[in-house]
PDB file of C-alpha atoms in Angstrom:
ATOM      1  CA  MET A 198       6.521 -41.668  97.968  1.00 54.00           C
ATOM      2  CA  ASN A 199       2.850 -41.861  99.173  1.00 52.00           C
ATOM      3  CA  LEU A 200       1.138 -44.326  96.419  1.00 56.00           C
ATOM      4  CA  GLN A 201      -2.414 -45.248  96.965  1.00 56.00           C
ATOM      5  CA  THR A 202      -1.910 -49.001  95.442  1.00 70.00           C
ATOM      6  CA  LYS A 203       0.271 -51.053  97.040  1.00 82.00           C
ATOM      7  CA  ILE A 204       0.664 -55.315  97.081  1.00 84.00           C
ATOM      8  CA  PRO A 205       0.952 -56.158 100.071  1.00 82.00           C
ATOM      9  CA  LEU A 206       3.602 -58.080 101.360  1.00 86.00           C
ATOM     10  CA  ARG A 207       4.307 -60.955 104.446  1.00 76.00           C
ATOM     11  CA  SER A 208       7.259 -60.739 106.133  1.00 67.00           C
ATOM     12  CA  LYS A 209       8.935 -63.448 106.111  1.00 70.00           C
ATOM     13  CA  GLU A 210      12.245 -65.408 107.887  1.00 72.00           C
ATOM     14  CA  PRO A 211      15.334 -65.500 108.271  1.00 83.00           C
ATOM     15  CA  LYS A 212      15.940 -61.830 107.534  1.00 91.00           C
ATOM     16  CA  ILE A 213      18.688 -61.209 106.013  1.00 95.00           C
ATOM     17  CA  ASP A 214      21.285 -58.766 108.515  1.00 95.00           C
ATOM     18  CA  TYR A 215      25.301 -57.842 108.327  1.00 96.00           C
ATOM     19  CA  GLY A 216      25.796 -61.832 109.310  1.00 95.00           C
ATOM     20  CA  SER A 217      24.166 -62.839 106.541  1.00 96.00           C
ATOM     21  CA  GLU A 218      25.704 -63.510 103.222  1.00 97.00           C
ATOM     22  CA  VAL A 219      23.266 -62.856 100.326  1.00 97.00           C
ATOM     23  CA  PHE A 220      24.077 -64.545  96.892  1.00 97.00           C
ATOM     24  CA  MET A 221      22.651 -62.813  93.599  1.00 96.00           C
ATOM     25  CA  LEU A 222      21.810 -64.779  90.167  1.00 97.00           C
ATOM     26  CA  GLY A 223      19.511 -63.799  87.423  1.00 96.00           C
ATOM     27  CA  SER A 224      18.917 -60.540  85.263  1.00 92.00           C
ATOM     28  CA  CYS A 225      20.014 -57.155  85.057  1.00 83.00           C
ATOM     29  CA  PHE A 226      17.426 -56.077  87.715  1.00 82.00           C
ATOM     30  CA  THR A 227      19.539 -58.415  89.922  1.00 88.00           C
ATOM     31  CA  GLU A 228      22.353 -55.530  89.503  1.00 89.00           C
ATOM     32  CA  ASN A 229      20.403 -52.869  90.554  1.00 91.00           C
ATOM     33  CA  VAL A 230      19.378 -55.141  94.167  1.00 92.00           C
ATOM     34  CA  GLY A 231      23.292 -56.243  94.606  1.00 92.00           C
ATOM     35  CA  GLU A 232      24.128 -52.621  93.897  1.00 94.00           C
ATOM     36  CA  LYS A 233      22.181 -51.704  96.942  1.00 96.00           C
ATOM     37  CA  PHE A 234      23.641 -54.556  99.195  1.00 96.00           C
ATOM     38  CA  GLU A 235      26.786 -53.121  98.029  1.00 95.00           C
ATOM     39  CA  TYR A 236      26.623 -49.002  99.050  1.00 96.00           C
ATOM     40  CA  TYR A 237      25.208 -50.281 102.153  1.00 97.00           C
ATOM     41  CA  LYS A 238      27.873 -53.165 102.758  1.00 97.00           C
ATOM     42  CA  PHE A 239      26.740 -55.827 103.281  1.00 97.00           C
ATOM     43  CA  LYS A 240      28.028 -59.443 102.185  1.00 96.00           C
ATOM     44  CA  ASN A 241      27.170 -60.222  98.988  1.00 95.00           C
ATOM     45  CA  TYR A 242      28.645 -61.973  95.334  1.00 96.00           C
ATOM     46  CA  ILE A 243      26.640 -60.590  92.575  1.00 96.00           C
ATOM     47  CA  ASN A 244      26.419 -62.574  88.882  1.00 96.00           C
ATOM     48  CA  PRO A 245      30.264 -63.596  88.736  1.00 96.00           C
ATOM     49  CA  PHE A 246      29.318 -64.495  84.245  1.00 97.00           C
ATOM     50  CA  GLY A 247      27.547 -61.608  84.017  1.00 96.00           C
ATOM     51  CA  ILE A 248      23.740 -60.841  83.274  1.00 96.00           C
ATOM     52  CA  LEU A 249      21.936 -63.700  82.820  1.00 97.00           C
ATOM     53  CA  PHE A 250      18.611 -63.584  81.676  1.00 96.00           C
ATOM     54  CA  HIS A 251      16.860 -66.798  81.528  1.00 97.00           C
ATOM     55  CA  PRO A 252      15.974 -70.190  83.971  1.00 98.00           C
ATOM     56  CA  LYS A 253      18.223 -71.756  81.592  1.00 98.00           C
ATOM     57  CA  ALA A 254      21.484 -69.950  81.858  1.00 98.00           C
ATOM     58  CA  VAL A 255      20.932 -69.613  85.514  1.00 98.00           C
ATOM     59  CA  GLU A 256      20.157 -73.533  85.754  1.00 98.00           C
ATOM     60  CA  THR A 257      23.924 -74.409  83.056  1.00 98.00           C
ATOM     61  CA  PHE A 258      26.292 -71.989  85.658  1.00 98.00           C
ATOM     62  CA  LEU A 259      24.759 -73.579  88.944  1.00 98.00           C
ATOM     63  CA  TRP A 260      25.542 -76.981  86.926  1.00 98.00           C
ATOM     64  CA  MET A 261      29.328 -76.056  86.499  1.00 98.00           C
ATOM     65  CA  ALA A 262      29.978 -73.844  89.837  1.00 97.00           C
ATOM     66  CA  THR A 263      27.962 -76.744  92.337  1.00 97.00           C
ATOM     67  CA  GLN A 264      29.316 -79.949  90.210  1.00 96.00           C
ATOM     68  CA  GLY A 265      33.139 -78.693  90.371  1.00 95.00           C
ATOM     69  CA  GLU A 266      33.642 -78.090  86.767  1.00 96.00           C
ATOM     70  CA  GLN A 267      35.740 -76.482  84.539  1.00 97.00           C
ATOM     71  CA  TYR A 268      36.115 -74.607  81.209  1.00 98.00           C
ATOM     72  CA  THR A 269      38.493 -75.421  78.374  1.00 97.00           C
ATOM     73  CA  GLU A 270      39.734 -73.668  75.544  1.00 96.00           C
ATOM     74  CA  THR A 271      36.936 -75.534  73.514  1.00 96.00           C
ATOM     75  CA  ASP A 272      34.418 -73.817  75.167  1.00 97.00           C
ATOM     76  CA  LEU A 273      35.608 -70.534  73.753  1.00 97.00           C
ATOM     77  CA  PHE A 274      34.724 -68.952  70.373  1.00 97.00           C
ATOM     78  CA  ASN A 275      36.449 -65.848  68.775  1.00 97.00           C
ATOM     79  CA  PHE A 276      33.850 -63.222  66.741  1.00 96.00           C
ATOM     80  CA  ASN A 277      34.812 -59.461  66.125  1.00 94.00           C
ATOM     81  CA  GLU A 278      38.011 -59.738  67.457  1.00 94.00           C
ATOM     82  CA  GLN A 279      37.014 -61.206  70.818  1.00 96.00           C
ATOM     83  CA  TRP A 280      37.568 -64.326  72.588  1.00 98.00           C
ATOM     84  CA  HIS A 281      33.634 -65.455  74.232  1.00 98.00           C
ATOM     85  CA  CYS A 282      31.647 -68.109  76.296  1.00 98.00           C
ATOM     86  CA  PHE A 283      27.977 -68.938  75.489  1.00 98.00           C
ATOM     87  CA  ASP A 284      27.519 -69.733  79.033  1.00 98.00           C
ATOM     88  CA  ALA A 285      28.771 -66.079  80.285  1.00 98.00           C
ATOM     89  CA  HIS A 286      27.110 -62.328  79.410  1.00 97.00           C
ATOM     90  CA  SER A 287      29.425 -59.950  76.916  1.00 96.00           C
ATOM     91  CA  SER A 288      31.355 -58.235  79.817  1.00 96.00           C
ATOM     92  CA  LEU A 289      33.284 -61.403  80.632  1.00 97.00           C
ATOM     93  CA  SER A 290      34.454 -61.264  76.923  1.00 98.00           C
ATOM     94  CA  ASN A 291      37.924 -60.182  76.339  1.00 97.00           C
ATOM     95  CA  ARG A 292      40.590 -60.351  73.423  1.00 97.00           C
ATOM     96  CA  ASP A 293      43.044 -62.594  75.396  1.00 97.00           C
ATOM     97  CA  LYS A 294      41.309 -66.355  75.411  1.00 97.00           C
ATOM     98  CA  ASP A 295      43.289 -66.899  78.766  1.00 97.00           C
ATOM     99  CA  ILE A 296      41.908 -63.854  80.657  1.00 98.00           C
ATOM    100  CA  LEU A 297      38.618 -64.976  79.622  1.00 98.00           C
ATOM    101  CA  LEU A 298      39.387 -68.527  80.057  1.00 98.00           C
ATOM    102  CA  ARG A 299      40.893 -67.563  83.462  1.00 98.00           C
ATOM    103  CA  SER A 300      37.982 -64.894  84.992  1.00 97.00           C
ATOM    104  CA  LEU A 301      35.531 -67.798  84.191  1.00 98.00           C
ATOM    105  CA  ASN A 302      36.662 -70.523  86.127  1.00 98.00           C
ATOM    106  CA  GLU A 303      37.338 -68.531  89.110  1.00 98.00           C
ATOM    107  CA  GLY A 304      33.897 -66.993  88.957  1.00 97.00           C
ATOM    108  CA  LEU A 305      32.759 -71.044  88.817  1.00 98.00           C
ATOM    109  CA  HIS A 306      35.435 -71.889  92.277  1.00 97.00           C
ATOM    110  CA  SER A 307      34.331 -69.035  94.163  1.00 97.00           C
ATOM    111  CA  ALA A 308      31.138 -69.251  93.381  1.00 97.00           C
ATOM    112  CA  LYS A 309      30.819 -72.648  94.724  1.00 98.00           C
ATOM    113  CA  LYS A 310      32.005 -70.818  97.235  1.00 97.00           C
ATOM    114  CA  LYS A 311      30.031 -68.685  97.713  1.00 97.00           C
ATOM    115  CA  ILE A 312      26.687 -71.031  97.602  1.00 98.00           C
ATOM    116  CA  GLU A 313      28.301 -73.157 100.331  1.00 97.00           C
ATOM    117  CA  SER A 314      28.622 -70.076 103.374  1.00 97.00           C
ATOM    118  CA  ALA A 315      25.488 -68.441 101.725  1.00 97.00           C
ATOM    119  CA  THR A 316      22.102 -67.469 103.809  1.00 97.00           C
ATOM    120  CA  HIS A 317      19.818 -65.991 101.004  1.00 96.00           C
ATOM    121  CA  VAL A 318      20.068 -66.875  97.196  1.00 97.00           C
ATOM    122  CA  CYS A 319      18.585 -64.915  95.121  1.00 96.00           C
ATOM    123  CA  ILE A 320      18.010 -65.425  91.739  1.00 97.00           C
ATOM    124  CA  THR A 321      16.109 -63.093  89.256  1.00 97.00           C
ATOM    125  CA  LEU A 322      14.406 -63.922  86.226  1.00 98.00           C
ATOM    126  CA  GLY A 323      14.375 -61.883  83.503  1.00 96.00           C
ATOM    127  CA  THR A 324      12.601 -63.522  80.367  1.00 97.00           C
ATOM    128  CA  ALA A 325      11.741 -67.610  78.986  1.00 98.00           C
ATOM    129  CA  TRP A 326      12.647 -66.473  76.030  1.00 97.00           C
ATOM    130  CA  VAL A 327      15.650 -68.470  74.029  1.00 97.00           C
ATOM    131  CA  TYR A 328      18.120 -68.631  71.484  1.00 97.00           C
ATOM    132  CA  ARG A 329      19.836 -71.777  70.601  1.00 98.00           C
ATOM    133  CA  LEU A 330      22.783 -71.989  68.714  1.00 97.00           C
ATOM    134  CA  LYS A 331      21.783 -73.997  65.723  1.00 97.00           C
ATOM    135  CA  ALA A 332      24.980 -75.859  64.903  1.00 95.00           C
ATOM    136  CA  LEU A 333      25.761 -77.194  68.594  1.00 95.00           C
ATOM    137  CA  ASP A 334      21.745 -77.294  69.588  1.00 96.00           C
ATOM    138  CA  MET A 335      22.509 -75.760  72.507  1.00 96.00           C
ATOM    139  CA  VAL A 336      20.691 -73.447  74.208  1.00 98.00           C
ATOM    140  CA  VAL A 337      23.410 -69.867  75.508  1.00 98.00           C
ATOM    141  CA  ALA A 338      23.313 -67.647  77.600  1.00 97.00           C
ATOM    142  CA  ASN A 339      23.985 -64.607  74.983  1.00 97.00           C
ATOM    143  CA  CYS A 340      24.350 -64.554  71.663  1.00 96.00           C
ATOM    144  CA  HIS A 341      27.112 -61.645  71.155  1.00 97.00           C
ATOM    145  CA  LYS A 342      26.043 -59.848  68.592  1.00 95.00           C
ATOM    146  CA  ILE A 343      26.390 -63.564  66.327  1.00 96.00           C
ATOM    147  CA  PRO A 344      23.848 -62.728  63.655  1.00 95.00           C
ATOM    148  CA  GLN A 345      20.326 -63.923  64.277  1.00 93.00           C
ATOM    149  CA  LYS A 346      20.256 -66.901  61.571  1.00 96.00           C
ATOM    150  CA  GLU A 347      22.253 -68.951  63.399  1.00 97.00           C
ATOM    151  CA  PHE A 348      19.770 -69.445  66.171  1.00 97.00           C
ATOM    152  CA  ASP A 349      16.660 -70.461  66.642  1.00 97.00           C
ATOM    153  CA  LYS A 350      13.958 -67.666  68.936  1.00 97.00           C
ATOM    154  CA  GLU A 351      12.039 -70.739  71.408  1.00 97.00           C
ATOM    155  CA  LEU A 352       9.420 -69.971  74.348  1.00 97.00           C
ATOM    156  CA  LEU A 353      10.156 -71.906  77.264  1.00 98.00           C
ATOM    157  CA  SER A 354       7.370 -74.121  78.337  1.00 97.00           C
ATOM    158  CA  ILE A 355       5.864 -73.633  81.915  1.00 98.00           C
ATOM    159  CA  PRO A 356       6.481 -77.326  82.770  1.00 97.00           C
ATOM    160  CA  GLU A 357      10.736 -76.557  81.486  1.00 98.00           C
ATOM    161  CA  ILE A 358      10.974 -73.213  83.456  1.00 98.00           C
ATOM    162  CA  ASP A 359       8.725 -75.495  86.077  1.00 97.00           C
ATOM    163  CA  GLN A 360      12.540 -78.697  85.707  1.00 97.00           C
ATOM    164  CA  CYS A 361      14.642 -75.657  85.014  1.00 97.00           C
ATOM    165  CA  LEU A 362      13.559 -73.709  88.941  1.00 98.00           C
ATOM    166  CA  HIS A 363      13.693 -77.703  91.084  1.00 98.00           C
ATOM    167  CA  ASN A 364      17.239 -78.956  88.971  1.00 98.00           C
ATOM    168  CA  CYS A 365      18.483 -75.332  90.503  1.00 98.00           C
ATOM    169  CA  ILE A 366      17.184 -75.513  94.061  1.00 98.00           C
ATOM    170  CA  HIS A 367      18.337 -79.151  93.966  1.00 97.00           C
ATOM    171  CA  MET A 368      21.592 -77.981  92.668  1.00 98.00           C
ATOM    172  CA  ILE A 369      22.043 -74.882  95.317  1.00 98.00           C
ATOM    173  CA  ARG A 370      20.615 -77.679  98.431  1.00 97.00           C
ATOM    174  CA  SER A 371      23.322 -79.912  97.090  1.00 97.00           C
ATOM    175  CA  LEU A 372      25.719 -77.571  99.140  1.00 97.00           C
ATOM    176  CA  ASN A 373      23.527 -75.508 101.133  1.00 97.00           C
ATOM    177  CA  ALA A 374      20.160 -76.827 102.459  1.00 96.00           C
ATOM    178  CA  SER A 375      19.946 -74.214 104.785  1.00 94.00           C
ATOM    179  CA  ALA A 376      19.883 -71.554 102.157  1.00 96.00           C
ATOM    180  CA  GLN A 377      16.981 -69.214 101.735  1.00 96.00           C
ATOM    181  CA  ILE A 378      16.326 -69.265  98.252  1.00 96.00           C
ATOM    182  CA  ILE A 379      14.399 -66.059  96.904  1.00 96.00           C
ATOM    183  CA  PHE A 380      12.676 -65.934  93.045  1.00 96.00           C
ATOM    184  CA  THR A 381      12.377 -62.221  90.949  1.00 96.00           C
ATOM    185  CA  ILE A 382      11.172 -61.377  88.316  1.00 97.00           C
ATOM    186  CA  SER A 383      13.257 -58.873  86.416  1.00 96.00           C
ATOM    187  CA  PRO A 384      10.529 -55.520  85.808  1.00 93.00           C
ATOM    188  CA  VAL A 385      12.428 -55.110  83.392  1.00 92.00           C
ATOM    189  CA  ARG A 386      10.377 -55.658  79.907  1.00 89.00           C
ATOM    190  CA  HIS A 387      12.062 -57.026  77.237  1.00 88.00           C
ATOM    191  CA  ILE A 388      10.685 -55.180  74.475  1.00 86.00           C
ATOM    192  CA  LYS A 389      12.384 -55.853  71.825  1.00 86.00           C
ATOM    193  CA  ASP A 390      10.799 -59.642  71.879  1.00 86.00           C
ATOM    194  CA  GLY A 391       7.556 -57.505  71.022  1.00 90.00           C
ATOM    195  CA  PHE A 392       4.819 -56.411  73.849  1.00 91.00           C
ATOM    196  CA  VAL A 393       2.860 -59.427  73.558  1.00 95.00           C
ATOM    197  CA  GLU A 394       5.982 -61.415  73.720  1.00 95.00           C
ATOM    198  CA  ASN A 395       6.550 -59.909  76.909  1.00 94.00           C
ATOM    199  CA  ASN A 396       3.782 -60.556  78.125  1.00 95.00           C
ATOM    200  CA  ARG A 397       3.455 -63.829  77.136  1.00 96.00           C
ATOM    201  CA  SER A 398       7.240 -64.501  78.405  1.00 97.00           C
ATOM    202  CA  LYS A 399       6.770 -62.919  81.960  1.00 97.00           C
ATOM    203  CA  SER A 400       3.550 -64.848  82.481  1.00 97.00           C
ATOM    204  CA  CYS A 401       5.535 -68.292  81.833  1.00 98.00           C
ATOM    205  CA  LEU A 402       8.077 -67.042  84.068  1.00 98.00           C
ATOM    206  CA  ILE A 403       5.530 -66.074  86.772  1.00 97.00           C
ATOM    207  CA  GLU A 404       3.338 -69.524  86.772  1.00 97.00           C
ATOM    208  CA  ALA A 405       6.666 -71.600  86.880  1.00 98.00           C
ATOM    209  CA  VAL A 406       8.056 -69.651  90.225  1.00 98.00           C
ATOM    210  CA  HIS A 407       4.641 -70.371  91.715  1.00 96.00           C
ATOM    211  CA  LYS A 408       4.369 -73.975  91.606  1.00 96.00           C
ATOM    212  CA  VAL A 409       8.328 -73.966  92.095  1.00 96.00           C
ATOM    213  CA  LEU A 410       7.464 -72.452  95.572  1.00 95.00           C
ATOM    214  CA  GLU A 411       5.134 -75.394  96.169  1.00 90.00           C
ATOM    215  CA  SER A 412       7.182 -77.522  96.123  1.00 88.00           C
ATOM    216  CA  GLY A 413       9.782 -77.168  99.634  1.00 86.00           C
ATOM    217  CA  PRO A 414       9.877 -74.983 102.809  1.00 90.00           C
ATOM    218  CA  ASN A 415      12.561 -72.183 102.144  1.00 92.00           C
ATOM    219  CA  LEU A 416      11.589 -70.986  99.148  1.00 95.00           C
ATOM    220  CA  SER A 417       9.988 -67.531  98.400  1.00 94.00           C
ATOM    221  CA  TYR A 418       8.928 -64.985  96.243  1.00 95.00           C
ATOM    222  CA  PHE A 419       9.518 -61.426  96.060  1.00 95.00           C
ATOM    223  CA  PRO A 420       6.616 -59.473  93.886  1.00 95.00           C
ATOM    224  CA  SER A 421       9.425 -56.828  91.702  1.00 95.00           C
ATOM    225  CA  TYR A 422       7.878 -57.407  88.675  1.00 95.00           C
ATOM    226  CA  GLU A 423       4.483 -56.684  90.196  1.00 95.00           C
ATOM    227  CA  ILE A 424       5.425 -53.644  92.054  1.00 95.00           C
ATOM    228  CA  MET A 425       6.448 -52.076  88.714  1.00 94.00           C
ATOM    229  CA  MET A 426       3.914 -52.716  86.921  1.00 92.00           C
ATOM    230  CA  ASP A 427       0.984 -52.243  89.480  1.00 91.00           C
ATOM    231  CA  GLU A 428       2.269 -49.741  92.058  1.00 93.00           C
ATOM    232  CA  LEU A 429       4.794 -47.180  89.939  1.00 92.00           C
ATOM    233  CA  ARG A 430       2.154 -47.369  87.087  1.00 84.00           C
ATOM    234  CA  ASP A 431       3.776 -44.162  85.843  1.00 85.00           C
ATOM    235  CA  TYR A 432       6.303 -43.578  83.275  1.00 84.00           C
ATOM    236  CA  ARG A 433       8.033 -40.718  85.110  1.00 87.00           C
ATOM    237  CA  PHE A 434       9.163 -44.184  86.714  1.00 91.00           C
ATOM    238  CA  TYR A 435      10.907 -45.329  83.185  1.00 89.00           C
ATOM    239  CA  ASN A 436      14.804 -44.282  81.983  1.00 89.00           C
ATOM    240  CA  ALA A 437      14.372 -42.180  79.541  1.00 88.00           C
ATOM    241  CA  ASP A 438      14.295 -45.516  76.884  1.00 86.00           C
ATOM    242  CA  MET A 439      10.635 -46.668  78.057  1.00 84.00           C
ATOM    243  CA  VAL A 440      12.299 -49.813  79.371  1.00 87.00           C
ATOM    244  CA  HIS A 441      14.470 -49.915  82.686  1.00 88.00           C
ATOM    245  CA  PRO A 442      13.225 -48.654  86.315  1.00 91.00           C
ATOM    246  CA  SER A 443      14.509 -44.980  87.297  1.00 92.00           C
ATOM    247  CA  ASP A 444      17.102 -45.085  90.145  1.00 92.00           C
ATOM    248  CA  THR A 445      13.686 -43.438  92.053  1.00 94.00           C
ATOM    249  CA  ALA A 446      11.741 -46.796  91.090  1.00 94.00           C
ATOM    250  CA  ILE A 447      14.651 -48.817  91.813  1.00 94.00           C
ATOM    251  CA  GLN A 448      14.868 -47.558  95.161  1.00 95.00           C
ATOM    252  CA  TYR A 449      11.278 -47.489  95.938  1.00 95.00           C
ATOM    253  CA  ILE A 450      11.591 -51.710  95.385  1.00 95.00           C
ATOM    254  CA  TRP A 451      14.391 -51.748  97.433  1.00 95.00           C
ATOM    255  CA  GLU A 452      12.556 -50.680  99.976  1.00 94.00           C
ATOM    256  CA  ARG A 453       9.587 -52.408  99.352  1.00 94.00           C
ATOM    257  CA  PHE A 454      12.721 -55.467  99.882  1.00 94.00           C
ATOM    258  CA  SER A 455      14.169 -53.847 102.912  1.00 94.00           C
ATOM    259  CA  GLU A 456      10.373 -54.172 104.305  1.00 92.00           C
ATOM    260  CA  VAL A 457       9.928 -57.747 104.015  1.00 92.00           C
ATOM    261  CA  TRP A 458      13.651 -59.236 104.303  1.00 94.00           C
ATOM    262  CA  ILE A 459      16.029 -56.469 106.346  1.00 94.00           C
ATOM    263  CA  SER A 460      15.247 -56.493 109.548  1.00 89.00           C
ATOM    264  CA  GLU A 461      14.843 -53.495 111.905  1.00 90.00           C
ATOM    265  CA  GLU A 462      18.121 -53.880 113.780  1.00 92.00           C
ATOM    266  CA  THR A 463      19.822 -54.086 111.375  1.00 96.00           C
ATOM    267  CA  LYS A 464      18.409 -50.575 109.340  1.00 96.00           C
ATOM    268  CA  LYS A 465      19.995 -49.031 112.271  1.00 95.00           C
ATOM    269  CA  THR A 466      23.572 -50.161 110.638  1.00 97.00           C
ATOM    270  CA  MET A 467      22.479 -49.341 107.614  1.00 97.00           C
ATOM    271  CA  ILE A 468      22.195 -45.206 108.448  1.00 96.00           C
ATOM    272  CA  ARG A 469      24.798 -45.555 109.809  1.00 96.00           C
ATOM    273  CA  VAL A 470      26.579 -47.116 107.198  1.00 96.00           C
ATOM    274  CA  GLU A 471      24.678 -44.125 104.376  1.00 95.00           C
ATOM    275  CA  GLU A 472      26.410 -41.792 106.663  1.00 93.00           C
ATOM    276  CA  ILE A 473      30.235 -42.652 105.440  1.00 93.00           C
ATOM    277  CA  GLN A 474      28.923 -43.411 101.831  1.00 94.00           C
ATOM    278  CA  LYS A 475      27.043 -39.370 101.932  1.00 92.00           C
ATOM    279  CA  GLY A 476      30.416 -38.164 103.506  1.00 87.00           C
ATOM    280  CA  LEU A 477      32.583 -40.194 101.622  1.00 84.00           C
ATOM    281  CA  SER A 478      30.872 -38.490  99.014  1.00 86.00           C
ATOM    282  CA  HIS A 479      30.864 -34.693 100.138  1.00 80.00           C
ATOM    283  CA  ARG A 480      32.720 -32.602  98.138  1.00 80.00           C
ATOM    284  CA  ALA A 481      34.327 -29.651 100.469  1.00 74.00           C
ATOM    285  CA  PHE A 482      34.249 -25.823  99.153  1.00 78.00           C
ATOM    286  CA  ASN A 483      37.485 -25.522 101.099  1.00 78.00           C
ATOM    287  CA  PRO A 484      39.610 -28.713 101.478  1.00 77.00           C
ATOM    288  CA  ASP A 485      41.849 -26.912 104.191  1.00 75.00           C
ATOM    289  CA  SER A 486      39.850 -25.477 106.330  1.00 84.00           C
ATOM    290  CA  ASP A 487      39.073 -25.893 110.472  1.00 79.00           C
ATOM    291  CA  GLN A 488      35.395 -27.084 109.742  1.00 85.00           C
ATOM    292  CA  HIS A 489      36.303 -29.771 107.304  1.00 80.00           C
ATOM    293  CA  ILE A 490      39.424 -31.467 108.564  1.00 84.00           C
ATOM    294  CA  SER A 491      37.174 -31.507 111.531  1.00 87.00           C
ATOM    295  CA  PHE A 492      34.210 -33.223 109.338  1.00 86.00           C
ATOM    296  CA  LEU A 493      36.833 -35.883 108.051  1.00 84.00           C
ATOM    297  CA  LYS A 494      37.985 -36.876 111.879  1.00 90.00           C
ATOM    298  CA  LYS A 495      34.326 -37.469 112.815  1.00 91.00           C
ATOM    299  CA  MET A 496      34.007 -39.460 109.524  1.00 88.00           C
ATOM    300  CA  GLU A 497      36.883 -41.265 110.398  1.00 91.00           C
ATOM    301  CA  SER A 498      36.020 -42.036 113.655  1.00 92.00           C
ATOM    302  CA  LYS A 499      32.253 -43.291 112.434  1.00 93.00           C
ATOM    303  CA  LYS A 500      34.111 -45.246 110.027  1.00 93.00           C
ATOM    304  CA  SER A 501      36.152 -47.501 112.660  1.00 94.00           C
ATOM    305  CA  LYS A 502      33.768 -47.906 115.031  1.00 95.00           C
ATOM    306  CA  LEU A 503      31.314 -49.246 112.367  1.00 94.00           C
ATOM    307  CA  GLN A 504      34.642 -52.099 111.537  1.00 94.00           C
ATOM    308  CA  GLU A 505      35.488 -52.523 115.208  1.00 95.00           C
ATOM    309  CA  GLU A 506      32.138 -54.562 114.987  1.00 95.00           C
ATOM    310  CA  TYR A 507      31.873 -55.247 111.064  1.00 95.00           C
ATOM    311  CA  PRO A 508      35.640 -56.756 110.013  1.00 95.00           C
ATOM    312  CA  PHE A 509      34.345 -56.724 106.588  1.00 94.00           C
ATOM    313  CA  MET A 510      33.075 -53.535 105.741  1.00 95.00           C
ATOM    314  CA  ASN A 511      35.678 -51.758 103.469  1.00 91.00           C
ATOM    315  CA  PHE A 512      34.910 -48.258 102.120  1.00 88.00           C
TER     316      PHE A 512
END
């Protein structure tokens, strides 16, 4: 894609390669980029508690994971015939209380191990708006469609976000002193908050992140929000809802991310992985033809060679 305006990106070290382990946490754009890592068969771990939109939710999750905490039945509640946890996304909610509890605690256990071994931790922040449950005076990660009258809506201040992010860094460093921590702001606009309110929120997040970047080494920022706003300045880069980035936009931002963080040698392996992925999705007109059988044998050979080099790859 040939665009007139491109944000200059500086090369960072250490690069991500197939020996790296990437832990991804935060807003829904985390899942978009995470799907790319998954597609290219990197070692990655994405949002064990589902999408976490704001810094306080990320901080709470990291506290529970890094401190070896566990959820109990008292942390769950039943609403609309489902069991929920205020610290997790509704994608984890379940009609069976025990299944939800097991999912939460297994997620914490896995996350702690992944943070300990991660080479890169990517945190995507979506909004600075939070909802405080009046009854318990607590900021929740997800309201689970409970009536809004039960919550107070608040905008986190820059100092509050700054402190929250410092706490996140400290908790990650307590398990892994060398991991590269990459912050980014989600390009998804939260227009349900209002257009002005969304801009207030994003500006608070951006200012707080950049203050935090000055606090120590191995802290970086990738401008996914700025790329969406300033390079992809056209509604053809949005889905039909005019809020979420289209597949084209996600691919473009991934390519820009790759420019900075993926090593050139690794990109050669990614091409090999993509050949296999496209081959696996290929639908034959005549599955029993000699041509197709030969094609399948070649694909299997390519897959075997890759898996000899990278045993963790699973197609």
